[in-house]
Structure formats: structure tokens, C-alpha cells
XYZ file of C-alpha atoms in Angstrom:
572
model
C 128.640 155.075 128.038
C 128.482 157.546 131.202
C 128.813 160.860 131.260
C 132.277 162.016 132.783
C 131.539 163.190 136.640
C 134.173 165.255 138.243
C 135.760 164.155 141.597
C 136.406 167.219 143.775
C 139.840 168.630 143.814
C 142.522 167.523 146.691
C 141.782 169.802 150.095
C 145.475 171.445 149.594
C 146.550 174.590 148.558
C 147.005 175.101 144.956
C 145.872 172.421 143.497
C 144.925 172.035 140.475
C 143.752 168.653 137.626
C 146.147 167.374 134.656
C 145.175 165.483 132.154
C 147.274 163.141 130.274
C 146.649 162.590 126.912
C 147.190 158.874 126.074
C 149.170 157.736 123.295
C 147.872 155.480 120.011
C 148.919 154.907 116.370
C 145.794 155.237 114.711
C 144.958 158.798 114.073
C 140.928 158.149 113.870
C 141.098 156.698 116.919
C 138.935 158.084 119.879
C 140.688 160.204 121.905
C 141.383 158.753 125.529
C 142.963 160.838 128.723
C 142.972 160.726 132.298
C 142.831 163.259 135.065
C 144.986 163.554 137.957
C 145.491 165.522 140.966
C 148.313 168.140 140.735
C 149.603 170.345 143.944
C 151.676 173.357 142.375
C 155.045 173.607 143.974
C 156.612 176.708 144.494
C 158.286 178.554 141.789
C 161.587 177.836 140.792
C 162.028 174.530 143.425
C 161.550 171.960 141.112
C 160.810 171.485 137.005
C 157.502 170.778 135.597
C 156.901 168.228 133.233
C 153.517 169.693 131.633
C 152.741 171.543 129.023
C 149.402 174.514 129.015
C 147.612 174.800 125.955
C 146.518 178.466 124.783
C 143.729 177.744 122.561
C 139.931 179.512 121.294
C 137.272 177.147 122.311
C 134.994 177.683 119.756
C 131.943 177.024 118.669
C 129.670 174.530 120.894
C 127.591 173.749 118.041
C 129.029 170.513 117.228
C 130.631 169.256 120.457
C 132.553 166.467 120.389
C 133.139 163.776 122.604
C 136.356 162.458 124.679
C 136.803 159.562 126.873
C 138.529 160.361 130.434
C 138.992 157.266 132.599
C 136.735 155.410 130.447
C 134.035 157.987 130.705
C 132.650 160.740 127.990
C 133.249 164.319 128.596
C 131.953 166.775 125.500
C 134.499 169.466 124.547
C 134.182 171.709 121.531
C 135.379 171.041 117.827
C 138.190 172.928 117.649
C 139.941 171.876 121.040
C 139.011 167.990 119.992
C 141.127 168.775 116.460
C 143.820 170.480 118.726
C 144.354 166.844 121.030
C 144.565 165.174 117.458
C 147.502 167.230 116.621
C 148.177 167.017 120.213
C 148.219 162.853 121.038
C 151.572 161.462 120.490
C 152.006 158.038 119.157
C 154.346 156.246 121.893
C 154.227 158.218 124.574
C 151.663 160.160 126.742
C 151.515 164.039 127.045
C 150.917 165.753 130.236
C 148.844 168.780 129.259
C 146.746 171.245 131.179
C 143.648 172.344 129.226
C 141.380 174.850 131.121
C 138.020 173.363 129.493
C 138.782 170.196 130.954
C 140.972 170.422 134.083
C 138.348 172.811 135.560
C 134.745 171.933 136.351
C 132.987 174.119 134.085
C 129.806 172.994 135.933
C 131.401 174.437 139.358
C 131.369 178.535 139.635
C 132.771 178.033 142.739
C 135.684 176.117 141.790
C 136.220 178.366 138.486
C 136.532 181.126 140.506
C 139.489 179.530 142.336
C 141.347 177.890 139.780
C 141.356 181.427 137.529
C 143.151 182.630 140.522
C 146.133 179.964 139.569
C 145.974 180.500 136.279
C 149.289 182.730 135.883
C 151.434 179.892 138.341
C 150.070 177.422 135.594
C 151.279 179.071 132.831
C 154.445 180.339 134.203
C 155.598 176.745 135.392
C 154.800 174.918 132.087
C 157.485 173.775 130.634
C 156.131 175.098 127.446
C 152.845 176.762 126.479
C 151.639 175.341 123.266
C 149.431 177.922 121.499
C 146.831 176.074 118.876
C 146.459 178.413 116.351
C 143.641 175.859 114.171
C 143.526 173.678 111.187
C 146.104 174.186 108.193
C 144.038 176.800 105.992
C 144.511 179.839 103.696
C 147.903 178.631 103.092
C 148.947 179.057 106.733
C 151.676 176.645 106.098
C 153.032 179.259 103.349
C 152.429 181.990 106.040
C 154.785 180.595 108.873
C 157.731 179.496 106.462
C 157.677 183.396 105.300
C 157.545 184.470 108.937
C 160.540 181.467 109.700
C 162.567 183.198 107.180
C 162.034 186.506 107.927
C 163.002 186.161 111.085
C 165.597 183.864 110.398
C 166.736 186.481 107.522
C 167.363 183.764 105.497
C 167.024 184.363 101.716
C 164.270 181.132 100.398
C 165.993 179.590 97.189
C 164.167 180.928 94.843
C 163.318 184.890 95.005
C 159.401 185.017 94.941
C 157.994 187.181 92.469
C 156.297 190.037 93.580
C 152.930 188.222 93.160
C 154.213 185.660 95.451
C 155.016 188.162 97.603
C 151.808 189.417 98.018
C 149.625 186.060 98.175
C 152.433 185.413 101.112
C 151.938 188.422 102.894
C 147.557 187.642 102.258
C 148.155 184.426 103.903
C 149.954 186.015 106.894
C 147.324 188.441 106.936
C 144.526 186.022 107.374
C 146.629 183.862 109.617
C 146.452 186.991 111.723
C 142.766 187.160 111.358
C 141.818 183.651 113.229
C 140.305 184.119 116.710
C 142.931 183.023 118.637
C 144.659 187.019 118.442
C 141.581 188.297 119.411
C 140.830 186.375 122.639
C 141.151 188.485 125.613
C 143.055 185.339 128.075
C 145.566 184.607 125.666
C 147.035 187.890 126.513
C 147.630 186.249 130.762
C 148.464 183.328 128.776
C 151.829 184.469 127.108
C 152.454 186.862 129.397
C 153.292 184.556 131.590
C 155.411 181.788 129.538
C 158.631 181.444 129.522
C 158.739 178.823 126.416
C 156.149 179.148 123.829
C 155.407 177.100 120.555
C 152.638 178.186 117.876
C 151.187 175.128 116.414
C 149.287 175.581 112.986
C 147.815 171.720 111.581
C 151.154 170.356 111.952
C 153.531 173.014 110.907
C 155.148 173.927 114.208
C 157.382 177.425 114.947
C 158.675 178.601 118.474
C 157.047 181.469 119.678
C 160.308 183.916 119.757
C 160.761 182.877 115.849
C 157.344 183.348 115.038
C 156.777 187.211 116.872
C 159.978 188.212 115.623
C 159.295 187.494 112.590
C 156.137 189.631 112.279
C 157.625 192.255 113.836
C 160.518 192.182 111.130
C 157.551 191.722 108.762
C 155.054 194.690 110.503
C 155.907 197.407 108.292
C 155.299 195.877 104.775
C 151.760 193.844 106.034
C 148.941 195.870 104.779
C 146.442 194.834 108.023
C 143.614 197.267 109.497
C 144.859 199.328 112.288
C 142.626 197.902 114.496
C 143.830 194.109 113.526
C 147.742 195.671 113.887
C 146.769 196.818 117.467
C 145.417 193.548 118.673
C 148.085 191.420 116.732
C 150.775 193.951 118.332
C 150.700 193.427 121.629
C 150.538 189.558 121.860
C 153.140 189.073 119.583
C 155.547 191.612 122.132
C 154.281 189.536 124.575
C 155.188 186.744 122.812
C 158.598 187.815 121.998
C 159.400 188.640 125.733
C 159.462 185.087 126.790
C 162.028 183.687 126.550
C 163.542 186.452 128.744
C 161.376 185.808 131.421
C 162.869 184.554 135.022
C 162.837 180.658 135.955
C 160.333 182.005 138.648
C 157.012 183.889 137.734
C 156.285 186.973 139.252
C 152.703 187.017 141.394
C 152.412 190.661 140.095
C 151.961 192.515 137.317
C 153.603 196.103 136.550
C 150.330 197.775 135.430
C 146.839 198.923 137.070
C 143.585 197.005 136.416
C 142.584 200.066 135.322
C 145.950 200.821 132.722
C 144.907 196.813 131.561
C 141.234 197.567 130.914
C 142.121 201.037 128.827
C 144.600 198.864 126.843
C 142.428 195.451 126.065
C 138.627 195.653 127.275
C 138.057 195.514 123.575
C 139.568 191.789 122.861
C 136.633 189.253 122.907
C 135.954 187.174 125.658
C 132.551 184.449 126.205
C 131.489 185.707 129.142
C 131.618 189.436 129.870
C 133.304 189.129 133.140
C 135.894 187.591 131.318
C 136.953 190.726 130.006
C 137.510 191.808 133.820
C 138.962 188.746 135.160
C 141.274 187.674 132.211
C 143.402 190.361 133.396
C 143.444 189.901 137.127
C 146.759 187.525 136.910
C 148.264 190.673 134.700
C 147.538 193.598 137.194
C 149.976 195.172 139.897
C 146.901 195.583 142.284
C 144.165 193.219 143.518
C 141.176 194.563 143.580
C 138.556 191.893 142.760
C 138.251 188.239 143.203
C 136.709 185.876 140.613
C 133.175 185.525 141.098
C 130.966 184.064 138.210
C 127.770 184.273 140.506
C 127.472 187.939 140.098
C 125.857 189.671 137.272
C 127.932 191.087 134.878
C 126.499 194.488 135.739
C 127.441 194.168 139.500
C 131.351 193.211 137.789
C 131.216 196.145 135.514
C 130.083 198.667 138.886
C 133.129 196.860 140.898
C 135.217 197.870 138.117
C 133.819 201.507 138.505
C 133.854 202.086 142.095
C 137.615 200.279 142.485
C 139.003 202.905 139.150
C 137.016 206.312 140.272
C 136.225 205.459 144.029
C 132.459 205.401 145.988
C 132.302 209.193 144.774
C 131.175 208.451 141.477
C 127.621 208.198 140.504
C 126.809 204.823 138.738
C 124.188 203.753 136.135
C 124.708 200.555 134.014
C 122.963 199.155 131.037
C 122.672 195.488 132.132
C 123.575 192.910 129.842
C 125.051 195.460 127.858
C 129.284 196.908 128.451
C 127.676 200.393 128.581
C 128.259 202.781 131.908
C 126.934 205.892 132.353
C 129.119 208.280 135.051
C 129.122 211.324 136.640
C 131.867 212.603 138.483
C 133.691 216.156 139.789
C 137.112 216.748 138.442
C 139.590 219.088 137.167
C 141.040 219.827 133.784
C 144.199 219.550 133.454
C 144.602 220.406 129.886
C 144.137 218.900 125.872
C 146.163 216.915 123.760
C 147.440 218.743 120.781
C 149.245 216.225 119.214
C 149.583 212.425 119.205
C 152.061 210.349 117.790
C 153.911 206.508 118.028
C 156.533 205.658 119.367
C 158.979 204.507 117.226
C 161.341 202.479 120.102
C 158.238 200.498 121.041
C 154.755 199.276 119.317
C 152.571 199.665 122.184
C 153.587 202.742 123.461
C 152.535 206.321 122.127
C 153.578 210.169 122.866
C 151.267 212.827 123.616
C 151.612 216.395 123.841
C 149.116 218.138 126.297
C 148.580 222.127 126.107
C 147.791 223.874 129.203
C 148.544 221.601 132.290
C 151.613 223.787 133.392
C 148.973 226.393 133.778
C 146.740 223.995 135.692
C 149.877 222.905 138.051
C 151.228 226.459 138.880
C 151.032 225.692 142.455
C 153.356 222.949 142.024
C 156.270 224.878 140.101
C 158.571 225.888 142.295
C 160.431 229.368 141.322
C 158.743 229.599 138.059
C 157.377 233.398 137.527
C 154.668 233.562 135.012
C 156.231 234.065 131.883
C 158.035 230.713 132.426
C 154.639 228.745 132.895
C 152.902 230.611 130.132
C 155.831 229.155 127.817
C 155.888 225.989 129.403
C 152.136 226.059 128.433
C 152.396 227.000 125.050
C 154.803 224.924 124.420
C 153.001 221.819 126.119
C 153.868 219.044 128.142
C 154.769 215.716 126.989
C 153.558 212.146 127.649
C 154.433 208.524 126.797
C 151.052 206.610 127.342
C 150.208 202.917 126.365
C 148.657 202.604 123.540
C 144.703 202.373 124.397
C 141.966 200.086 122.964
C 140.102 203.729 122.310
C 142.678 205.893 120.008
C 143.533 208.686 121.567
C 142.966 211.827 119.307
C 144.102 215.219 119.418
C 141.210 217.578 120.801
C 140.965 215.303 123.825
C 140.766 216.640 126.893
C 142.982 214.984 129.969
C 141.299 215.798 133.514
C 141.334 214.059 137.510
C 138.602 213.082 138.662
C 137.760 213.474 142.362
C 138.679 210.379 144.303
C 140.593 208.562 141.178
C 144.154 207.851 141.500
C 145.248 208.296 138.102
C 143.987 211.356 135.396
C 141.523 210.479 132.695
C 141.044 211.157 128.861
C 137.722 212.038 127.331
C 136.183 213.453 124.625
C 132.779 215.544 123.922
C 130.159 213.492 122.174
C 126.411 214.169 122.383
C 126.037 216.071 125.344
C 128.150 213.406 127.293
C 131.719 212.984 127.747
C 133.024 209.682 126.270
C 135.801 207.740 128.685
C 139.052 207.341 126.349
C 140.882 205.688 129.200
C 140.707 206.046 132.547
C 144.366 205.472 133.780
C 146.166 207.542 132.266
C 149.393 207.436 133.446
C 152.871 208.786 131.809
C 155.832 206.100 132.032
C 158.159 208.843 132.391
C 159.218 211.523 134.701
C 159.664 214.753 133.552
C 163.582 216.189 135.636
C 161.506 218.895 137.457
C 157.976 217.279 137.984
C 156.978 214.389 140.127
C 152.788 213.526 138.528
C 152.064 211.416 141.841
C 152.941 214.899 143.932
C 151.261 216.786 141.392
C 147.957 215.175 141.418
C 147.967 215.019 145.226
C 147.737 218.887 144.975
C 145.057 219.143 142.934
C 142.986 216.988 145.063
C 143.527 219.126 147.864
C 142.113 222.006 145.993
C 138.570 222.890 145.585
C 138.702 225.463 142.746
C 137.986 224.738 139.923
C 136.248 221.788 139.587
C 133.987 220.608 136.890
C 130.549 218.481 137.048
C 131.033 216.031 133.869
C 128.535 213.164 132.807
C 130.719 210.495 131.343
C 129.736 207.584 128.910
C 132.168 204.461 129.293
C 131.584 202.329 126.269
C 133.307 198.816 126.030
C 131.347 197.989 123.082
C 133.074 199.658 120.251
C 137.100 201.089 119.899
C 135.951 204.210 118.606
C 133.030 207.017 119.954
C 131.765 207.756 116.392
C 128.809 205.229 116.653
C 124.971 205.614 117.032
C 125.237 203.752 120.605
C 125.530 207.179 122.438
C 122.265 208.520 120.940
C 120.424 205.650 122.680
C 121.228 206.823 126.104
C 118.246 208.785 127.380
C 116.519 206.432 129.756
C 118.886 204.268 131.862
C 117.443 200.596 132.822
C 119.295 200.016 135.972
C 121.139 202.172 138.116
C 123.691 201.521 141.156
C 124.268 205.258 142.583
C 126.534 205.296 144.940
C 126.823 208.726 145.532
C 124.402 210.391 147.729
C 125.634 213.502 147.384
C 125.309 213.710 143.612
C 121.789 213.741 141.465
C 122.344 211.296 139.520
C 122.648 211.076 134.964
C 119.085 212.711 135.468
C 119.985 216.360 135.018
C 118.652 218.320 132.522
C 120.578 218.731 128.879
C 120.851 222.525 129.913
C 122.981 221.858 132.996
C 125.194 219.739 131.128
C 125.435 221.983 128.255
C 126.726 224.329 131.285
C 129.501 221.837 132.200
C 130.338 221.442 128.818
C 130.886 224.682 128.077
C 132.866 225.429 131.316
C 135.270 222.310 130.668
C 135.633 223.862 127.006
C 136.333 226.787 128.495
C 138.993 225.466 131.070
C 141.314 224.234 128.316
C 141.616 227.547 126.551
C 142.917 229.257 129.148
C 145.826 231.949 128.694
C 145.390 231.116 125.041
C 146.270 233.568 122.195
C 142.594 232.432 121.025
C 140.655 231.818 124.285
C 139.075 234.956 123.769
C 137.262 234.154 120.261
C 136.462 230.666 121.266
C 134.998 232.244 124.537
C 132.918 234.548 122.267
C 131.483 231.405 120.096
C 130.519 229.783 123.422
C 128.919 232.712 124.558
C 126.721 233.375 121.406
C 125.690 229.972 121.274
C 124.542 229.394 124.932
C 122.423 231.973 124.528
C 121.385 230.557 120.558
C 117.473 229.509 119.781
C 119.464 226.555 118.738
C 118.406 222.901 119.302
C 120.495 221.856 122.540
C 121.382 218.686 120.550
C 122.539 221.435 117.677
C 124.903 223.311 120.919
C 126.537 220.013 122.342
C 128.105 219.390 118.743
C 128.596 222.740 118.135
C 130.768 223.076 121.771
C 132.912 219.789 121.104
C 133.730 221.537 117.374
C 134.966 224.412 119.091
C 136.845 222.108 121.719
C 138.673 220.177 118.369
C 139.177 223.353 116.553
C 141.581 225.316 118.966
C 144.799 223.144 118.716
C 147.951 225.286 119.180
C 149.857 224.060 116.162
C 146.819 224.811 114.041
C 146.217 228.330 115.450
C 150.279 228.830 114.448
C 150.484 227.995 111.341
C 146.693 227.872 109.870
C 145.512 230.880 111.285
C 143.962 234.198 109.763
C 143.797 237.603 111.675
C 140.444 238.236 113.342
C 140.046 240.540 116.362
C 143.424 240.972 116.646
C 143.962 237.222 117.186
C 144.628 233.802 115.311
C 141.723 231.966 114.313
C 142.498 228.368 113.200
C 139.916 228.445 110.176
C 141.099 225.371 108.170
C 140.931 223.333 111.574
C 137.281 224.302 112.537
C 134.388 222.350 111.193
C 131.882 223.956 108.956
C 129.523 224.264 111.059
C 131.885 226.581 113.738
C 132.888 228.445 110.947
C 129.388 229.439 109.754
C 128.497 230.075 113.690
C 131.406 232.670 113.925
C 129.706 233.854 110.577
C 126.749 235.247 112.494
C 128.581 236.632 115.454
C 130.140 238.256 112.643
């Protein structure tokens, strides 16, 4: 039998393929569909009779193969068991199915269709979500999560042993790829009916997020696992509240949607970029699966921190290396949820009041100094990279939005790069603020930055690696490059340290401990972790209530690491 050939698409705007899945009795039967031509009205003028299917392709190992007007097209295992669940027995089903509505053999075309992507999901009628096979008692699983969000008592109390192999079986329902997949998140962020299909247990997609979140504070699941779980499932949940017409715009950055999910898993790396285009308030790229992922990845660069950045990329690899001017505007002294909404978390920030004196109107200087102390407060989304007290929040020159990042191995590691409050302090307006402090000169810092999409957290080997970039895009001519000597950025290191303790009741012995060791015998690899210690150590609330008397000052002992402690030991 021949090989399924794809007709190109109708020559009119937004069009895109449907397949209907035909009808039969016998379950073992092969599975047969046609594809049709489908022109995308505009929202909210008529109803749509189709259904998108949110699914993980899978592994290609053992394709399998599906007849479409009599011909054989190979899809993967797991979307082949979903059309079983899928195929009615009477009637047809009207279903749009990325792997095969789109040419997967045409870039060209992939490109376009992406770009449709959040219509086609907005204007299903429902958006079926194929979650796998029954397995692990997933059936169990979703009657636990029916009830719970149901808060209906099951007839017979389970024991607590029950209990617990219910709330396993949740657990590893939450586990399957499907909540790790970076497009699901464009998926349901865009439906306004959902269903979650399991084998053949079926719950609607409100039921089934409400329920977990009902459930979320008795599940013992990794923190990692709760953050990716999280924010589908409030995507999820939001719905069925969504408008009859779909927005063509999102309410967050690219760069605010990368910070939050560039760790979710995706087949391609561009994916990771593109998945998110439908999501994002601004437009900056276009689909293009021609380009190298590393010419994606500098795209992403230049659009977040603008042409003044200095580029070098680790190709095949989601590894940047960056160096940029900015200025500080202060560290994070605390970090904490936010208990009115999952994905959200507060910050406290010491020292940006200082920073922003320019900006405070009628403030003399004991006002700023305990506006300062006191610190400045900021609801963020909750990033892929936890943010961590120590961090150290700066601008950098030509980026729109501030940026968190933290000391590691003679680099500065990229927490996120948007950073932007979702609140407005009564007396402070940030977009005015940071306007200011691009039209001032002094101070600004150099700072060689390591953006790492590989990993959630900056405690890994990875960093140790970069010596020798393979490939660089520098885009700065102005600016030397990541080829400086470990000396000069030692310097920056210790002058960004050095920027965040200002007007401090302990600047001065931190400044002391940076002095003695730039001028050390020490190993310079010894004097980069030595200057992010100090940079942790000095948190306000530590100095407060931790402290000792030393020089007439507070000295946060129980906060430093060991290593600080026996450097202020010799100064000593």
C-alpha cells in the first residue's frame, strides 16, 4: 500500500487540515481517517464542530501505521493508542491532531501553521488532553481527584493505607510526560472546554485541576514536579472562564514566558522558544525550523537584552554565555509564596530605594535609608530557576525589564531575565524608574553572565566547563568579548558585591573581607567563591538577629559559610 503524500494546503488565509476519524465496531480494526481542507473563521462568528487533541508524541521507535484516504501515514505508538480510545463506533469524529494535519516533512509549512496554533485551540469545541494508557492505578487516581473536587465523601472511608496508595497513584499520574511537555502549556491556555482522557476513564478538565488543587497540600510530590504540575493545572482550571472569542495576545513578555517554562521538555530545542510564541504579549520572532537552534537561542538574546550585549553560544547545547553593562539595583533578602496564588511569589529586595534616590520625590535621606533597610517588596512569577535570597536584582543596559542573578564560578548565573513586579507600589511607578537609570552613566557594572536552560538550579558541574567557547555571535563591537581575564572579572565581581552593601550597618566589614582577599595569594578560583559567600552572607534579617559585635558593627556569623568565617579569621 502507498505511502500517504500530502496535497498542499488551500491558497487562503488561515487554513489549516482536519482529519476525521472514521467510525467502526471492531476495536482491532485498522484505523482509517481522512483529511480535509479547513479555512478558520473568525472568532466568535460561527461554532466549530472539532475537537484538538493535546497529546505527548512519544517514542518513534515503534511507529505505527494509519490509513488516510486509503493511504498509510506512520504516527507514533502512543498517538495510534490515543485514536483507539479516540474512534467512535457510529459516528465520525472531527479532530485536529498536529502530527498529522501538518506536513511534518514541510519546514515551511510548520512554520506557518504553529502560527495558528492558539486560533485552533481556542475555537475547538473541546480540547481533549490524552493523558496515556490506564496504568499505576490511574483509574483509582482520577475517582480520588473526582471526589475531591466534588467533596463528595466515597462510601466507604479508606483507610489510611488506602489513602496513601491513592495519593501514590495520583502522584505517578502526575509523573507521565504529558505535564512536562512545554506546548501543552499554549494548548490549555487557550481552551475554553477541556476533557482529560486516561484509557477510558474520562474527567472534565475544571473537575480534574480543581481537584488537585484541593488535593495540593496533602500530595507529597518533588518541588520541582509541584512547579511543573502547578501551572498547567491553573491553566487548566481557568477555562472554562475564558471568552467565546480567543484573544491574539498574551499578557506576558517572551522573556517573563521563557524565565517561567524554558525548563519543560520539548523535541526540538526551538520548541522551547516557539511553544510560547501564541502565549506572549509581544512578537518578536517568527517560526523558522531552518535555522539552527543556536541562531534561535541568539534571537532570543538580542530581542530580551538588545544588540548591546555580547553573545557566545554553545551550539547544540541551551548554554549562553553574556556580557553586558548594568546597574545594581539591590539583593533579595527574603523570598516567600504567595499564598492567594500558586504561581506567584513575594520578594523583598534591600537597597534599591538607595539605588532610585533620584526618583523619590521629597524624600530627605533618613527616609530612603529606612526605606532601604526596610526593603522593597515584589510579587514575581514564580521562575523555572528558584529564586534565592542572596540574589542580586540589576538592569542591564539596553533591556527593558531588570534581571536576577547570582555569583557562581567567576560568572554570574541568569535567574530570570524579566523580572517584572505585578504590582505598583502608591508612590513608585518601575517603568519611570528604570527609564532613569538608563539615562545615567554612574555606576555601572561590567558582568559576564552564564544563561543555562539545561538545569533549574546553578549548583551543577556545567559552569566549570565553560573556559573555551565553540561558537560565538558578538554583536557588540564595542565590548571584548567572554575573553577577559579571571582578574578583571574578579574586579566586577567584587564591585557588584560591593554595590549591594551600600549604606549598610555591615558594608564596612564585608568591604574589609573583599579587600583582604583581592589582594590574597589565593587561587582566583578560591576568590570567586569566596566573593559570592560574602554576597549570601550579608542578609539584613540575619545581620539583626544573628549577629555578634565586631568593630563596632553586626557581623552575621551563623549566616556566613565556613570558609568566610575562617577568611575574617586572618584579617583578624
Amino acid at each position: 500500500m502507498s505511502q500517504y503524500k500530502y496535497s498542499l494546503l488551500t491558497p487562503r488565509p488561515e487554513t489549516i487540515r482536519m482529519l476525521r476519524l472514521l467510525p467502526s465496531e471492531d476495536n482491532t480494526a485498522q484505523i482509517q481517517c481522512q483529511l480535509v481542507d479547513y479555512t478558520l473563521p473568525t472568532p466568535g462568528t460561527e461554532d466549530h464542530p472539532y475537537e484538538a487533541l493535546s497529546y505527548v508524541w512519544g517514542s518513534e521507535n515503534t511507529p505505527q501505521s494509519i490509513l488516510i484516504d486509503g493511504q498509510t501515514l506512520s504516527v507514533t505508538e502512543n498517538l495510534y493508542t490515543a485514536l483507539l480510545y479516540l474512534r467512535e463506533r457510529q459516528l465520525e469524529r472531527l479532530l485536529w491532531i498536529d502530527a498529522i494535519c501538518i506536513n511534518q516533512g514541510d519546514e515551511d509549512e510548520k512554520a506557518q501553521q504553529i502560527q495558528f496554533m492558539p486560533m485552533i485551540y481556542g475555537q475547538a469545541s473541546q480540547v481533549v488532553v490524552w493523558l496515556g494508557e490506564t496504568a499505576d492505578q490511574s483509574d483509582k487516581a482520577l475517582e480520588t481527584i473526582r471526589l475531591t473536587a466534588d467533596d463528595e465523601p466515597s462510601e466507604d472511608k479508606p483507610t489510611d493505607i488506602q489513602q496513601e496508595l491513592n495519593h501514590t497513584a495520583i502522584v505517578r499520574l502526575l509523573e507521565r510526560p504529558w505535564f512536562r511537555r512545554i506546548w501543552v502549556l499554549q494548548e490549555v491556555y487557550a481552551a475554553q472546554d477541556i476533557l482529560v482522557l486516561c484509557g477510558d476513564v474520562k474527567i472534565h478538565g475544571y473537575t480534574f485541576s480543581s481537584g488537585l488543587k484541593d488535593l495540593s497540600l496533602s500530595l507529597k510530590v518533588r518541588p520541582e514536579l509541584q512547579s511543573l504540575v502547578g501551572s498547567v493545572v491553573y491553566l487548566m482550571r481557568g477555562a472554562i472562564f475564558r471568552p467565546g472569542t480567543t484573544s491574539s495576545r498574551g499578557t506576558l513578555s517572551l522573556g517573563e514566558l521563557i524565565d517561567m517554562y524554558h525548563a519543560r521538555a520539548a523535541t526540538k530545542k526551538q520548541d522551547k522558544v516557539y511553544a510560547l510564541l501564541g502565549m506572549s504579549s509581544d512578537s518578536p520572532l517568527l517560526p523558522n525550523y531552518k535555522l539552527p537552534w543556536s541562531t534561535v537561542f541568539q534571537q532570543v538574546i538580542t530581542y530580551i537584552f538588545s544588540e548591546k550585549a555580547s553573545i557566545r553560544i554553545w551550539p547544540h547545547r541551551d548554554l549562553a554565555l553574556i556580557q553586558s553593562r548594568g546597574h545594581i539595583l539591590g539583593q533579595i533578602i527574603e523570598v516567600k509564596s504567595d499564598e492567594s496564588q500558586h504561581d506567584r511569589h513575594i520578594v523583598r529586595i534591600r537597597n534599591i530605594a538607595l539605588q532610585l534616590v533620584v526618583t523619590r520625590r521629597g524624600d530627605n535621606r533618613r527616609t530612603l535609608y529606612g526605606r532601604n533597610m526596610q526593603g522593597t517588596i515584589w510579587t514575581l512569577h514564580v521562575s523555572a530557576k528558584p529564586i534565592q535570597k542572596g540574589d542580586i536584582v540589576c538592569l542591564l543596559e539596553g533591556a527593558p525589564k531588570p534581571s536576577i542573578i547570582r555569583p557562581y564560578k567567576g560568572y554570574f548565573s541568569l535567574i530570570v531575565t524579566s523580572a517584572t513586579p505585578l504590582q505598583e507600589e502608591e508612590d513608585v511607578r518601575w517603568d519611570e524608574i528604570f527609564e532613569t537609570l538608563r539615562s545615567r552613566h554612574d555606576p555601572i557594572r561590567d558582568m559576564s553572565l552564564i544563561w543555562d536552560w539545561e538545569t533549574s538550579h546553578t549548583n551543577s558541574g556545567k559552569l566549570q566547563e565553560l573556559e573555551i567557547p565553540m561558537e560565538s555571535t558578538d554583536t557588540a563591537p564595542g565590548i571584548s568579548g567572554m575573553d577577559s581575564e579571571e582578574t578583571k572579572r574578579f574586579d566586577d565581581l567584587t564591585l557588584i558585591v560591593r554595590d549591594t552593601l551600600v549604606n549598610m550597618d555591615m558594608g564596612f566589614a564585608a568591604t574589609r573581607l573583599l579587600d583582604y582577599l583581592k589582594e590574597s595569594k589565593l587561587p582566583i578560583s578560591e576568590k570567586f567563591d569566596l566573593a559570592a559567600a560574602i554576597s549570601r552572607a550579608w542578609g539584613y534579617s540575619a545581620m539583626k538577629e544573628l549577629g555578634v559585635d565586631i568593630i563596632g558593627e553586626t557581623m552575621p556569623i551563623a549566616e556566613l559559610d565556613q570558609e568566610v568565617t575562617d577568611l575574617w579569621d586572618q584579617i583578624e
